[in-house]
Short mmCIF file of C-alpha atoms in Angstrom, two decimals:
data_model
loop_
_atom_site.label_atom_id
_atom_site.label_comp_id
_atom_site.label_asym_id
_atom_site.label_seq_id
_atom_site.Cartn_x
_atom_site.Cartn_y
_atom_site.Cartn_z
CA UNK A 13 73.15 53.23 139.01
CA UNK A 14 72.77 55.67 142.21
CA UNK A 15 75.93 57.09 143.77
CA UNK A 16 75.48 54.77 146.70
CA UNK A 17 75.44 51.88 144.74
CA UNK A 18 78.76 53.08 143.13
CA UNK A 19 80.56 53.74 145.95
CA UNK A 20 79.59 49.92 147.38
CA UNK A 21 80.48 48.03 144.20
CA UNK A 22 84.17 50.39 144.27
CA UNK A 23 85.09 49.38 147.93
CA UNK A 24 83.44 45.52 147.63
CA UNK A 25 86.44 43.51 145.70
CA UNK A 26 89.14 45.55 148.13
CA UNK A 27 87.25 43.55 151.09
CA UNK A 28 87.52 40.51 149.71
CA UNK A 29 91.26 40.96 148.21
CA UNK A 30 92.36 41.94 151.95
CA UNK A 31 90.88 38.37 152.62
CA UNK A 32 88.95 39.58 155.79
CA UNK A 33 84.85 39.08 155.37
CA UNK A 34 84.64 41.03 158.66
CA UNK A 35 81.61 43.55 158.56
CA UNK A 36 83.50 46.06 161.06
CA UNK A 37 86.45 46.60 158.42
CA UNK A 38 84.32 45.76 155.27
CA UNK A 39 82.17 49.20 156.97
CA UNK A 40 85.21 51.18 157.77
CA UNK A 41 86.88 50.60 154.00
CA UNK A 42 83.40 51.97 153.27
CA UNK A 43 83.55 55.06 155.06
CA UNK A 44 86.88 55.91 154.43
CA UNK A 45 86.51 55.54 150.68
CA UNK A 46 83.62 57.34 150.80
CA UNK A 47 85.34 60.53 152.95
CA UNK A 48 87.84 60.24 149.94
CA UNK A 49 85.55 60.20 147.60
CA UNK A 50 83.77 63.17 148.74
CA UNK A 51 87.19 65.15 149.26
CA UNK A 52 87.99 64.60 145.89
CA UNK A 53 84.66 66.05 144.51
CA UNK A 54 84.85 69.18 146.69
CA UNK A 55 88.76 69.89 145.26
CA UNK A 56 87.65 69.19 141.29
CA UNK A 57 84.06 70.01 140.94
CA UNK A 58 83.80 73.37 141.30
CA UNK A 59 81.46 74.49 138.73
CA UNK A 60 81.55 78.28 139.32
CA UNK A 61 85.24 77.95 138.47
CA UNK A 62 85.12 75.22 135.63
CA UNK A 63 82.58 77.49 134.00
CA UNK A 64 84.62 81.04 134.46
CA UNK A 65 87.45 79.12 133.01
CA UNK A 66 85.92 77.85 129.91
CA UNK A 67 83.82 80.57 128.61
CA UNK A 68 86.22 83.34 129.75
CA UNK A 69 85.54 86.83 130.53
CA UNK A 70 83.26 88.81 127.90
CA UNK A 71 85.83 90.54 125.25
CA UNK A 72 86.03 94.31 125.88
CA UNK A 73 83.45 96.10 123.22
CA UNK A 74 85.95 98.18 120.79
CA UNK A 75 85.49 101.45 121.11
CA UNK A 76 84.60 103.75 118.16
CA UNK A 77 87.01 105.59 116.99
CA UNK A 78 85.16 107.61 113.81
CA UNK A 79 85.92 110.53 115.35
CA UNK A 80 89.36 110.48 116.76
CA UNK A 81 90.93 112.93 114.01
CA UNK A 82 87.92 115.40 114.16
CA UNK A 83 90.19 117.73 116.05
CA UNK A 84 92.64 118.47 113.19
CA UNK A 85 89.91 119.90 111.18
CA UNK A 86 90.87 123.43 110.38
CA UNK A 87 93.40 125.75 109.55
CA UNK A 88 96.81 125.35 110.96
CA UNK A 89 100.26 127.35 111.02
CA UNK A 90 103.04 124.70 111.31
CA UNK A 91 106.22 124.83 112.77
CA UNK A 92 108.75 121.48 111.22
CA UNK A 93 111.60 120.36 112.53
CA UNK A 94 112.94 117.89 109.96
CA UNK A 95 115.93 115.40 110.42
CA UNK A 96 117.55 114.88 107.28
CA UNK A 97 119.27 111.55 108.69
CA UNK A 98 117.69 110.57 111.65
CA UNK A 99 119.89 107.42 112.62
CA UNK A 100 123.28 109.74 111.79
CA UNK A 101 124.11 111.82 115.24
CA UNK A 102 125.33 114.51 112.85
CA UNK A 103 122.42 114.73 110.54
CA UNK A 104 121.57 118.48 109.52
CA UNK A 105 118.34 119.42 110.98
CA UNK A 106 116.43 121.74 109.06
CA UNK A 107 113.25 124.10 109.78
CA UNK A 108 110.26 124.74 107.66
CA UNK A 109 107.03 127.39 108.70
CA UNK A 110 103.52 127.27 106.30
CA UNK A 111 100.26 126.03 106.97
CA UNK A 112 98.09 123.03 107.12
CA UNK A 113 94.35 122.93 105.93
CA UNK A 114 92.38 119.47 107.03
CA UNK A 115 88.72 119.18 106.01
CA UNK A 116 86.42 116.43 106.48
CA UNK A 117 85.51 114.72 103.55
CA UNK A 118 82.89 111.97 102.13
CA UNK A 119 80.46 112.39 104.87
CA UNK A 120 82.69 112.12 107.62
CA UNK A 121 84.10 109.15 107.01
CA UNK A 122 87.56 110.72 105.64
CA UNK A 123 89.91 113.67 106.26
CA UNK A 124 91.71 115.30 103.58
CA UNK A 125 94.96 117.02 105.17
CA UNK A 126 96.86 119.72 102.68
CA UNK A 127 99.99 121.24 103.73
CA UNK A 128 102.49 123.47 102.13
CA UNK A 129 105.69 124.77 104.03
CA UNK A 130 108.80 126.73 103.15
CA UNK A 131 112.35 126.38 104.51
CA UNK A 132 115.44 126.34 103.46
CA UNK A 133 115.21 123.83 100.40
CA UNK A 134 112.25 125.56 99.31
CA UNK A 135 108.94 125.42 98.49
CA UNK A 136 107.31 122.00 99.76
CA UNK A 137 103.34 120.61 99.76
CA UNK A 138 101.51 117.69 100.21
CA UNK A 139 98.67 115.84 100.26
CA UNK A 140 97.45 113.24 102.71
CA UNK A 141 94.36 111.40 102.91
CA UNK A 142 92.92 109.82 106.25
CA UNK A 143 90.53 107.13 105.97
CA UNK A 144 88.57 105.40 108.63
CA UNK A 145 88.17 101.63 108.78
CA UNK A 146 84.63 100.59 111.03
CA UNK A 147 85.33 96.40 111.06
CA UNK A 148 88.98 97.21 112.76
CA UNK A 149 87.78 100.79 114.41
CA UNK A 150 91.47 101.30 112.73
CA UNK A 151 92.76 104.47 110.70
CA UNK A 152 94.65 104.61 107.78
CA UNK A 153 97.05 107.50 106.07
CA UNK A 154 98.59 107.86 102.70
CA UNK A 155 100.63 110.61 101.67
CA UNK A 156 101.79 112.56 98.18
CA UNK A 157 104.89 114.60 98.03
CA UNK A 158 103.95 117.48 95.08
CA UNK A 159 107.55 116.51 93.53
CA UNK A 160 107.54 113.30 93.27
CA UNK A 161 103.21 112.83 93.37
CA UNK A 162 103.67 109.20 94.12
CA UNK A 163 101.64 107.73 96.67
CA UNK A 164 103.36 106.19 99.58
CA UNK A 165 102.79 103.24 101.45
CA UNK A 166 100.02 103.42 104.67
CA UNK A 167 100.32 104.15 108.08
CA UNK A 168 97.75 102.28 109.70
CA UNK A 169 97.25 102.49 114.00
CA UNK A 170 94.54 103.77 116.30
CA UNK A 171 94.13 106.12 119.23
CA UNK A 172 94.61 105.29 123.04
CA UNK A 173 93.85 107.75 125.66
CA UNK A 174 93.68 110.89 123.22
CA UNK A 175 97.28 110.00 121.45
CA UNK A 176 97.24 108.68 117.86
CA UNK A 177 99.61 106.06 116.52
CA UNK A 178 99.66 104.71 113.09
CA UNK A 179 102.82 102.28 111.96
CA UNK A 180 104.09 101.55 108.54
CA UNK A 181 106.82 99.48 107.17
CA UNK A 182 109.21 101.30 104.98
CA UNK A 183 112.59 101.40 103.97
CA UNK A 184 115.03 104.70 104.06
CA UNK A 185 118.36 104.52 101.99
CA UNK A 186 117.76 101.19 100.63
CA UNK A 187 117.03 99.68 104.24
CA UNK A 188 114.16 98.21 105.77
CA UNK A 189 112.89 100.12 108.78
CA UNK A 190 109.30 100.59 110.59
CA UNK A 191 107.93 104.14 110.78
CA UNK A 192 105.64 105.45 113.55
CA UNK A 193 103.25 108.71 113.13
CA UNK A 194 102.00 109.87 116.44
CA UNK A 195 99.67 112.59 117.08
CA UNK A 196 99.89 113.97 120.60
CA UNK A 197 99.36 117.13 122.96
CA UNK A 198 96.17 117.60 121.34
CA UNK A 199 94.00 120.72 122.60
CA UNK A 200 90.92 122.62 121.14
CA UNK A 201 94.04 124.82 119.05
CA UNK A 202 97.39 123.11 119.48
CA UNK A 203 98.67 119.54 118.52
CA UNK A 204 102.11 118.05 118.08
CA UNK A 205 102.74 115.60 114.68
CA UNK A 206 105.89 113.61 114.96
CA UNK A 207 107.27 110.89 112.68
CA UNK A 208 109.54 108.45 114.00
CA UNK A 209 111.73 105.71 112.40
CA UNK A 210 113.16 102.54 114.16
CA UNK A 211 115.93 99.99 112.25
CA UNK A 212 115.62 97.56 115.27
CA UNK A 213 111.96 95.95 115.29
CA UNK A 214 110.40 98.93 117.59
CA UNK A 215 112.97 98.67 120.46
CA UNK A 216 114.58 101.86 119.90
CA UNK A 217 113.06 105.19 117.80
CA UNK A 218 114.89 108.05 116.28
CA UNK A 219 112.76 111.38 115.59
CA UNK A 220 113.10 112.22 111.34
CA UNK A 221 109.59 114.82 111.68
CA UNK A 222 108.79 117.15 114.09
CA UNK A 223 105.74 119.31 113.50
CA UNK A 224 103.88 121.58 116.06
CA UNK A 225 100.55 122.81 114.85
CA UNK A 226 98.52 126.33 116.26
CA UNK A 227 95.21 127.24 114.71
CA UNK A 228 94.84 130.26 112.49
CA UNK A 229 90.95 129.49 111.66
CA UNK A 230 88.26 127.42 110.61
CA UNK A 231 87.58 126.28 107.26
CA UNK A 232 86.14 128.92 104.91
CA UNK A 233 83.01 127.41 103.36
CA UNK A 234 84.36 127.93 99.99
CA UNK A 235 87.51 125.78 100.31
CA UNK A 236 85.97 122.51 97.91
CA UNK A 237 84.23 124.82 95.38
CA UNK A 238 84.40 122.39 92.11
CA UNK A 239 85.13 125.53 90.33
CA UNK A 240 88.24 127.02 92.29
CA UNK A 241 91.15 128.14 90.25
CA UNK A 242 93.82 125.62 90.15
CA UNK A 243 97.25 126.23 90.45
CA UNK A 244 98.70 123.76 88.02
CA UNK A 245 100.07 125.54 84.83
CA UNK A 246 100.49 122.07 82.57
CA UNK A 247 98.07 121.62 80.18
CA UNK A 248 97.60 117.92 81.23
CA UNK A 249 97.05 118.58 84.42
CA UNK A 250 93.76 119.86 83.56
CA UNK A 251 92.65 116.53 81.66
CA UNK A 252 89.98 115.57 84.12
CA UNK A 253 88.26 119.17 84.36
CA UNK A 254 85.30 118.73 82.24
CA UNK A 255 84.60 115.95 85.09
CA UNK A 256 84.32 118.16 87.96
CA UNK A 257 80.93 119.22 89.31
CA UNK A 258 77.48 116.94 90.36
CA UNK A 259 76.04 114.54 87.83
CA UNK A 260 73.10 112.10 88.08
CA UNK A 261 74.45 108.61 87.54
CA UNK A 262 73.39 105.76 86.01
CA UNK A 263 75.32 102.09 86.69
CA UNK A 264 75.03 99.16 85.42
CA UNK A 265 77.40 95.99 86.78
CA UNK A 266 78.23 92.78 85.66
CA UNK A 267 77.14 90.66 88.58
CA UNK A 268 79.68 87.90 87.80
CA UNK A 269 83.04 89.22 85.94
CA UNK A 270 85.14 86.68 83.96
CA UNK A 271 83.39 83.68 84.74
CA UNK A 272 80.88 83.92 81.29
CA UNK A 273 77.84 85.74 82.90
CA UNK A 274 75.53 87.84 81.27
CA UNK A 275 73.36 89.39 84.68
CA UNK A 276 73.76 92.69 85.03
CA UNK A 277 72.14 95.40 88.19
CA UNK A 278 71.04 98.40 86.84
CA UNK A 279 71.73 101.65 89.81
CA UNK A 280 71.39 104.65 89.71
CA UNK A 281 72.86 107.70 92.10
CA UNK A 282 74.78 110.80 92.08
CA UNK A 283 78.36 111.36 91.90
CA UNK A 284 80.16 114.83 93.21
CA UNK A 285 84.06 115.69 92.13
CA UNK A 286 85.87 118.57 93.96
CA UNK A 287 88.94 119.92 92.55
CA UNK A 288 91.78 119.69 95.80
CA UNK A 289 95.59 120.75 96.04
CA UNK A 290 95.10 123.51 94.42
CA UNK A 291 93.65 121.61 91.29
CA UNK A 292 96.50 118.79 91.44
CA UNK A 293 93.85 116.29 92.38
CA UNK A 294 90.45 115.77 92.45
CA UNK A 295 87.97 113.46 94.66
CA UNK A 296 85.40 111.60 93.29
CA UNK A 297 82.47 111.09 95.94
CA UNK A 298 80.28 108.52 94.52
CA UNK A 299 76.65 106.18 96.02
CA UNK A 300 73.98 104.88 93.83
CA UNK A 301 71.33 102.62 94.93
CA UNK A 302 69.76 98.94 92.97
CA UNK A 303 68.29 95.85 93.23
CA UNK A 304 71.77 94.79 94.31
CA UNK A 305 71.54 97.54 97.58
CA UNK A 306 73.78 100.14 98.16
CA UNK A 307 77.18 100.93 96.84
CA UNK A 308 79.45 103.82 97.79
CA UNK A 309 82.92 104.89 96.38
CA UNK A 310 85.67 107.65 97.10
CA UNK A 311 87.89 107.96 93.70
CA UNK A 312 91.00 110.06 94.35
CA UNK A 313 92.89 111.20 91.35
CA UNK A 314 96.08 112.74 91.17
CA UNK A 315 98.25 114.23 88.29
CA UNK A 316 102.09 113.19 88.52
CA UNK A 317 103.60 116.45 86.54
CA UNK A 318 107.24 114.65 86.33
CA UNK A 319 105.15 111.98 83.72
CA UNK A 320 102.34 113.75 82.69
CA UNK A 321 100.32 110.93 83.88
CA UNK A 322 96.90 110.78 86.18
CA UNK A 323 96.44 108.17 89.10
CA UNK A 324 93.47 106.75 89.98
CA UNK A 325 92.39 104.88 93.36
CA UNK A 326 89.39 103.97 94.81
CA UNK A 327 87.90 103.33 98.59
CA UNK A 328 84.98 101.83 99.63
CA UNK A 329 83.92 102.65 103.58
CA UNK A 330 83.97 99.28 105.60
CA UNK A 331 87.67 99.15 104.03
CA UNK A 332 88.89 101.97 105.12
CA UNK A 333 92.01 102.00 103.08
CA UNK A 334 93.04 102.69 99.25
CA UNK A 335 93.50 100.37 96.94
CA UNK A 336 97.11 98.74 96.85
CA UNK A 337 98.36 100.44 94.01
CA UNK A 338 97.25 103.13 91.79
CA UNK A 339 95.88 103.08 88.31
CA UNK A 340 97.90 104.54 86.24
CA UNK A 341 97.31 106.33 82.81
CA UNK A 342 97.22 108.86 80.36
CA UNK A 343 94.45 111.19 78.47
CA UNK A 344 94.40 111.72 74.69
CA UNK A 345 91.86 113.13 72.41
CA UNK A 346 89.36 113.22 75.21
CA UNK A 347 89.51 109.90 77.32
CA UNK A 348 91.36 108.93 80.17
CA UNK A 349 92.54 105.40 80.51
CA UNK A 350 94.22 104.17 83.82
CA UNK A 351 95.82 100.46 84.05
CA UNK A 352 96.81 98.60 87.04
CA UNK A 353 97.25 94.49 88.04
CA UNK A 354 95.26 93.35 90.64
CA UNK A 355 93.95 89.73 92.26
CA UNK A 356 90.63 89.16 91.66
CA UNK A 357 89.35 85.75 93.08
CA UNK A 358 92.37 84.35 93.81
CA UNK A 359 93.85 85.43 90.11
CA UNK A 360 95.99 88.34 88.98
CA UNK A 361 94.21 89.96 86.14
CA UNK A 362 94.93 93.53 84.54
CA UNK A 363 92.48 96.36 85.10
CA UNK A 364 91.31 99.05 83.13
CA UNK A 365 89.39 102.11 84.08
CA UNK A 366 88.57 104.40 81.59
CA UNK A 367 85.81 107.54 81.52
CA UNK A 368 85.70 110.22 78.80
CA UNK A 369 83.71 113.63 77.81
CA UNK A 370 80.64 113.33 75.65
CA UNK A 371 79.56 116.60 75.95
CA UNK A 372 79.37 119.88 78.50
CA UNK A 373 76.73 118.49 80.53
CA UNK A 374 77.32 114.31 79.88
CA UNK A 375 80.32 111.97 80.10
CA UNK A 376 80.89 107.96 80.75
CA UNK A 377 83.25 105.84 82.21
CA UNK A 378 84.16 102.03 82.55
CA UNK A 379 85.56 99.32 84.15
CA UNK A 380 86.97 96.60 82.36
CA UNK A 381 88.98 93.19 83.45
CA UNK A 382 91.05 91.25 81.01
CA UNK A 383 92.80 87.85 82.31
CA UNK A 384 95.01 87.14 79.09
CA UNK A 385 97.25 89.89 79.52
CA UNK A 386 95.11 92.62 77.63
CA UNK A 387 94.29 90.85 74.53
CA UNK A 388 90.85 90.69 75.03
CA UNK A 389 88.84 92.75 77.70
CA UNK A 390 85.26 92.26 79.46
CA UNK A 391 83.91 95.45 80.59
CA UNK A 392 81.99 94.86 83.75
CA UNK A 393 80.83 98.27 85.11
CA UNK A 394 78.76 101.39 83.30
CA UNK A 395 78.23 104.57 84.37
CA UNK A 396 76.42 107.53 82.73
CA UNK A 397 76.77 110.73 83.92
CA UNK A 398 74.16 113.88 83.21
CA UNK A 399 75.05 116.91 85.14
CA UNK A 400 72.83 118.10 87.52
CA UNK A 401 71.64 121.65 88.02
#
């Protein structure tokens, strides 16, 4: 049907209803409906507009922010304000000098940030790792105090406009509170670090850290040598140092874990472990290439001298984050087990990582996953290391 004949069947039975067969007002009905008609069209279809509102405008393109921390990288003197009691009025305030030391680590993708201080309390360190996260163009920090060497919960945030800000939720004497890191004033040798805590959702901040960093110099080459001299005096401590160094690899995976598979994907690669904080930790840089394509891990491990126990956890780099809790272990006569509970395909199953000596220049580790609360176990991961020249 054509829009004229439309338009004459709409204004025909209003003619006849008004009872008058007269062509002169039969014509004018017409015309006016018609005028209507075409009002009506030029107010709604508009399809520049209709369009424009539908689609939308195109979404800004995130902006890359790989190298927002490259900056820090050096080393710093430190002067810290510290709040013992940032929501008290009262709270002492106390002030700590030392130095921070920030590297770049697993190709870039990573920053490891090492600080020691001394105030009145003491001697104080610590050990923070920045990862980078490329799906959320995010950035992600964990921290380990040297006392305690248990690793707290991550600040995760971006930058806008050359100012850092990373959030976490925490709690401080028993109560729930959010914490904000910012990173700010940032020149070619001066930056300001300052930790914030709010007990309000955000609307109001008190300031708990207060750190303003100068540089002293860049990073001596030397300052990831596997073979530096650690500091830590415990004979545990020193469980994991037949490990350090650069070994060929050789991986083989269990395609399918606790589902009855058999298929395993041979790889094979390098891995490289760097003694850090002063031989408190270690980082295990790992990539190894298969039928299955590529695969690339960070391991950092930690020794907790108030238990005597090593911590394990891994990273991979479109996460950009650590695991959500540690492994956990010991090492006797040799071999180094670390347990932890994770969810694995919707399930919570126990995990168990274990890797041990074999000789000076050869060692192995494993994964395994048991889903019966350790009675049995399925290891699903191989790797065999020979060290390289």
């Amino acid at each position: 049907m054509s829009f004229r004949e439309s338009i004459h069947q709409t204004a025909a039975p209003e003619v006849m209803r008004a009872g008058c067969p007269s062509k002169k007002r039969g014509t004018t009905n017409r015309l006016r409906f018609l005028a209507l008609f075409l009002l009506m069209c030029a107010l709604c279809w508009q399809p520049d507009r209709a369009f424009s509102l539908s689609a939308g405008p195109e979404p800004a393109k995130a902006r890359d922010g790989a190298h927002d921390f490259d900056f820090s990288t050096g080393v710093w003197h430190t002067h810290i304000r510290r709040a013992l009691d940032p929501f008290s009025a009262s709270s002492d305030v106390i002030e700590l000098n030392g130095t921070v030391t920030t590297r770049l680590i697993w190709g870039g993708r990573a920053r490891l940030e090492e600080i020691e201080a001394d105030g009145p309390k003491g001697h104080w360190e610590g050990l923070s790792l920045f990862l980078y996260n490329p799906q959320s163009h995010q950035w992600s920090q964990t921290f380990i105090n040297s006392k305690a060497a248990v690793l707290s919960g991550e600040l995760v945030g971006e930058f806008h406009d050359g100012r850092g800000e990373l959030y976490q939720h925490d709690t401080f004497h028993d109560k729930s509170i959010f914490v904000r890191a910012v990173w700010s004033e940032i020149t070619p040798n001066s930056h300001r670090y300052t930790e914030s805590f709010s007990n309000d959702g955000g609307k109001t901040w008190v300031t708990s850290f207060d750190a303003h960093k100068t540089r002293e110099k860049d990073l001596p080459p030397s300052d990831m040598a596997a073979g530096a001299e650690p500091m830590s005096a415990d004979p545990d401590g020193h469980a994991l140092d037949f490990d350090l160094g650069t070994w060929h690899t050789q991986s083989s995976r269990l395609m399918h874990p606790l589902t009855g598979s058999t298929t395993w994907a041979d790889l094979e690669g390098q891995t490289v472990v760097h003694r850090v904080w002063g031989g408190r930790a270690n980082l295990a840089e790992y990539k190894a290439d298969g039928p299955g394509g590529h695969i690339e891990l960070l391991a950092l491990r930690w020794f907790n001298p108030n238990t005597h126990e090593w911590n394990l956890d891994f990273a991979t780099p479109n996460v950009g984050t650590l695991g959500e809790q540690p492994g956990v272990g010991q090492c006797k006569d040799g071999r180094c087990e670390f347990y932890d509970q994770e969810e694995v395909n919707g399930k919570q199953i126990w995990i168990r990582f274990s890797i041990w000596k074999i000789s000076d220049d050869s060692a192995q580790s494993e994964q395994a996953f048991s889903n019966d609360g350790g009675k049995t176990w399925e290891v699903n991961w191989i790797n065999k290391y020979t060290r390289a020249n």
